[in-house]
Amino acid sequence: MQPSPDELRVGLVTDVGRIDDGTFNQYAYEGMARAAQEHGLEAEVIQTRASAEYEGNIRRLIEQGCTLIVTIGSATGPAVERLAMRHPSVHFIVVDHEPLPESHNVTGLVFAEDQAGFLAGALAGLMTERGTVGFVGGVDVPPVRKFMGGFEHGLALTNRRARVVQAYTDSFTDPKAGEEAAGKLVEQGADVVFAAAGASGSAAIRAAARQGVWVVGVDQDEWVTTFEDGRVPGAERLLTSAVKRVDQAVYTAITQAVQGKLRGGVLRFDLTDGGVGLASYHAADAAIPSEVRGKILEVTEGLRTGRIRTRVGPRGEDLLEGFLPRLMAWNWQAALMPLLAIFTALIIGAIFIAAFDPEVWAAFGGGLKAGLATAWQSIAQAYTALFEGSFGSPARIIEGFRLYFQTEDATELLRAVYPLTESLRIATPYIFAGLAVALGFRCGLFNIGAEGQYFVGGLASVYVGYSLKGVPWFIHLPLALGAGMAGGAFWSAIAGFLKAKTGAHEVINTIMLNYIAYRLADYLLQVGGPMARPGDFRPVSPEIETTAYLPQFFPNDPSIRINAGLLVALAAVGVIHWLLFKTTVGFEIRAVGANPRAARTAGISVARNFILAMAISGGLAGLAGAHDILGVIHFMPNAFFSGYGFDSIALALLGKSHPVGVLLAALLFGFLRAGAQRMQGWAHVPIDIISVLQGLIIIFVAAPEVVRLLYRLRAPKVEAEAIFTRGWGRI
Amino acid sequence: MPPVLELRGITKAFPGVLANDHIDLTLEEREIHALLGENGAGKTTLMNILYGLYTPDEGEIYVRGRKAEIHDPNDAIAQGIGMVHQHFMLVPVLTVTENVMLGVESVKNGIFLDRTSAAQRIRRISEQYGLEVDPDAYVKALPVGVQQRVEIIKLLYREADILILDEPTAVLTPQEVEELFKVVRSLVAQGKSVIFITHKLKEVMAIADRITVLRNGRVVGTTSPAETTEERLAAMMVGRKVLLEVEKGPARPAETVLKVEGLKVMDDRGNLTVRGVSFEVRAGEVLGVAGVQGNGQTELVQALTGLRPVLEGRVHILGADLTNAPPRRVLERGVAHVPEDRQRDGLVLSLPVADNLVLNTYYLPPFAQLGTLDQETILATAEQRVREFDIRTPSVMTSVSSLSGGNQQKVIVAREFSRPIRLLIASQPTRGLDVGSIEYIHRRIVEKRDEGCAVLLVSPELDEVMGLSDRIAVMYEGEIVDILPADQATKEEVGLLMAGVRRKEDVSATIA
């Protein structure tokens, strides 16, 4: 809470040193004095003699009734943070400090020292003759680092060959150390010396100037302070000063407080608001060539508009620019890991392809070189086939477009994109099934029975599909889809119910329910069975009515089997995402999944969520079945195409149980599966290699340490805990 | 003579934390050297380095003036260094002798275990140091205090003479603590040297010869009980002045909020662990339940909050019979529950702070409308709570798992205290927390009491119960053996009741 403006009483605690030190402290004091005078505020000042006194001094001001306290220097930050917590009615303004996020009554004044340093560096680069410039730093704190970082980068901009020699005084108040540092730098050949070291630095540039090298001051215009308006010998060697308008910043902050506008957090000052910059050239003006002055103006403008960046971070660290470093700052590893897993799997797959190709073996008989060449050929052929089998041949697609635009005949184009449509068609049930398992994982359930639920969903949808007759499609199709969903949901809810009520593990129960589902299908579809096609000698169901068909995208070309099921699947991704992250139902599912005990303690019914999550999961698996019936085969054979049970687990793992992740994983699997057929046909690589690839991908995703080891990646600091499933019994 | 043990510049970094930062420590012969620090100060890391469980990044260890290379616990034992871990490393189904022999079995005729001679040696050790224990007893049948003795005997059996005791008093009753102190003193008197790790100031003052305080992985200073006070030690540990005593005015009890009658509850294994407990808590008072852990307090609290079925008896909250009501109904009646194990029962660690702050209110307006979460309100409220309760977190979207224990507890407190509550059931609210956080949580509990909330405080920390409660109920083996007014209860009296000395006369007799 901020004190109301009319009861403001301002206090100032200096950094170690006096308020007439000619730098930093004096500047801040002047800013405060000006604000106090203008706004008619009472002001107290305490000058700090040693860093141990900060806390005591600030406390004294609080006791004296100060409600707005200015402290100088990042070293006062910790003391302020401690006291700020205990005195919420006092507001603190700290020069050179980034407040903790929770400190609502601390305002830090932060300057773009890097910009001022950058300009100083640019100027130094243009003025140096020997190609060596010196930097005197005080204490290794962020503002000094920012001056230094900017100085270096600015120098590099105007003078690529120049180098920086540096010295630290380890104190802002040790003139002797400053003089020594300056001496050392000049000895090392520096002919421009920039010092950012408080009083030590002022002494340093005075000493350096006397030795006849160019110097650059800091914080204030040192022409006025250090060189006493040019009266001190050597003043003509002062090029300029990298100014940091502490006075203006303190004034601005106090004024904001008076206006009741000061908030906790950071106030930043840079070139655009005149918070930092270069002072005038004074006596050196004549010695600075006009093109140098022009260049400095240009750089200033560049920095102001953002065209030039100092490449110095908020704590004085070097920032790498460009795409790659920004990518690294992002949580790239989470996205990179699955890609690396896929890449690694493809490489190992390549080895397999080569190793099991008899031609390769034969070629190695003719020498290593021939062998390797043949191996390369074999691999390239296989993967080209895989690619063309899943996306289609680019050349053919272009040709298809050309023909289409010329003759408006889409036949060739459709044939060319056939592989792509087939990949998407195969991916569709994968999306449903992957979502099913992922949703279970989110609730801490391992639904290993997607296969059985797929069967039951298929049975239910085919029944509705053939038994209802004479209803319009917009009723029949949703009913059939709904039946598939309901069938799957019912089947899995049995396992959910048993888990919730008895603690029986869902892994065992869903596996067992799979077998029951197979045999149920056998029974229902057997010749003469309740759902058998009358008069057929095969155990198949009747054909469904066309009103229950999932409409195909290209009805004129029935061989292109892609259908509206894909849209339903995409919608399911959206719905599940919404359900999981935007609704109370999803909140409960996620809470139960991550910690059922805590969820229960918080009043969430764990049993209800187990049943519900299991039912939704099964419903999704049922939709996979419904898609294959209503969209692809249009009847139900008892040896129903499948394999979704285990693939769906892989998909959920690969997609990290996130709906969008599952979608991407399902597309990948769809493409691999579709491509595999062509790979087999064209490159004579067994289709099973795709299973091997899928297996490898899963291994690498599930064991990220292996991938990290392979690519020398460091483990992220906090690995998000992925909870997939729990053990036996009730929680 | 060189010190028995000297650590020089030990440094160990884990990803993101410098657990030990150039730590120097010397242990003189026959010294009890207390290592004091908050959780996460680096005490355990340092000792694990000494015991060979971690390899330091930098620094050296000298044993009796000679540089020692300690790469695993076997090296440590060879150097005469032994450690009693906070959680005992005993096999419950084996006897004391078998446990002690484990790993250094003596054998006769080449293959047979020589239990007899081992047992003899154990008897000799236990006599020598006053470590009373029956070598033939099964460990599972022994009280915790005695199990700890077995651990110490294990070290002496291996001829360790530098003993590291990691939080040895955490599981003991006050009487057992006294016993342990006697043993430690006798060990030192007979030439052993002891490093005593703890975060309890009173114990340090009572037993240590010298005290080294760690904070944020660094040595803050070394002192001795004669030169310092508890307040100063606390300030060293936390880095600022700390209020050790809870400041509170007299209670103004009003109407009865919680009424428990003849409650009987079973634990998971079907043992009757709450055996007919009756008590009342009134608005504006704190009823503290004292007792050594495992005397039915856990089950009692679970039964009151609907988490465990009540076998017999009734629970009334604000006049309503809530016996065996589901947890949500209990919560909605105005009950706040701070569970004893915050990570297991109180928080969903992988979810962000914001979600944990609404873990039991997410379904109510303004956080949800028609089953849809109002994420904006949830986040805004979280920001507010974070400020109000001073939860130190990078953001409200940070998962709770990356917060410190104290801040995790603050998340629970913020959640529970921000609802309109009439009854606060706080189970071990400061378990494992540092001095600063304890101070904070205690203050908040007293505030709630003064607002007219009924408070049931369950804690095995006697100091906590004595400091916060207006009345103290002592639980022993599933029964409340007595309820005392806090201003009349003495620590000795409560301690004895906790240990099962039942009748008032017995208590006074023992004290006399």
Coordinates of N, CA and C in Angstrom, one line a residue, chain A residues 24 114 298 374 398 634:
Chain A
F24 N 27.5 9.6 -8.3 CA 26.3 8.9 -7.9 C 25.5 9.4 -6.7
D114 N 24.2 0.1 -20.5 CA 24.8 -0.5 -21.7 C 24.8 0.4 -22.9
E298 N 24.9 9.1 -35.4 CA 24.3 8.0 -36.1 C 24.0 6.8 -35.1
T374 N 26.3 -48.9 -52.0 CA 25.1 -49.6 -52.2 C 24.2 -49.4 -51.0
I398 N 3.1 -31.5 -58.6 CA 3.2 -30.3 -59.4 C 2.6 -30.5 -60.8
H634 N -17.5 -49.8 -43.8 CA -19.0 -49.8 -43.9 C -19.7 -51.1 -43.6

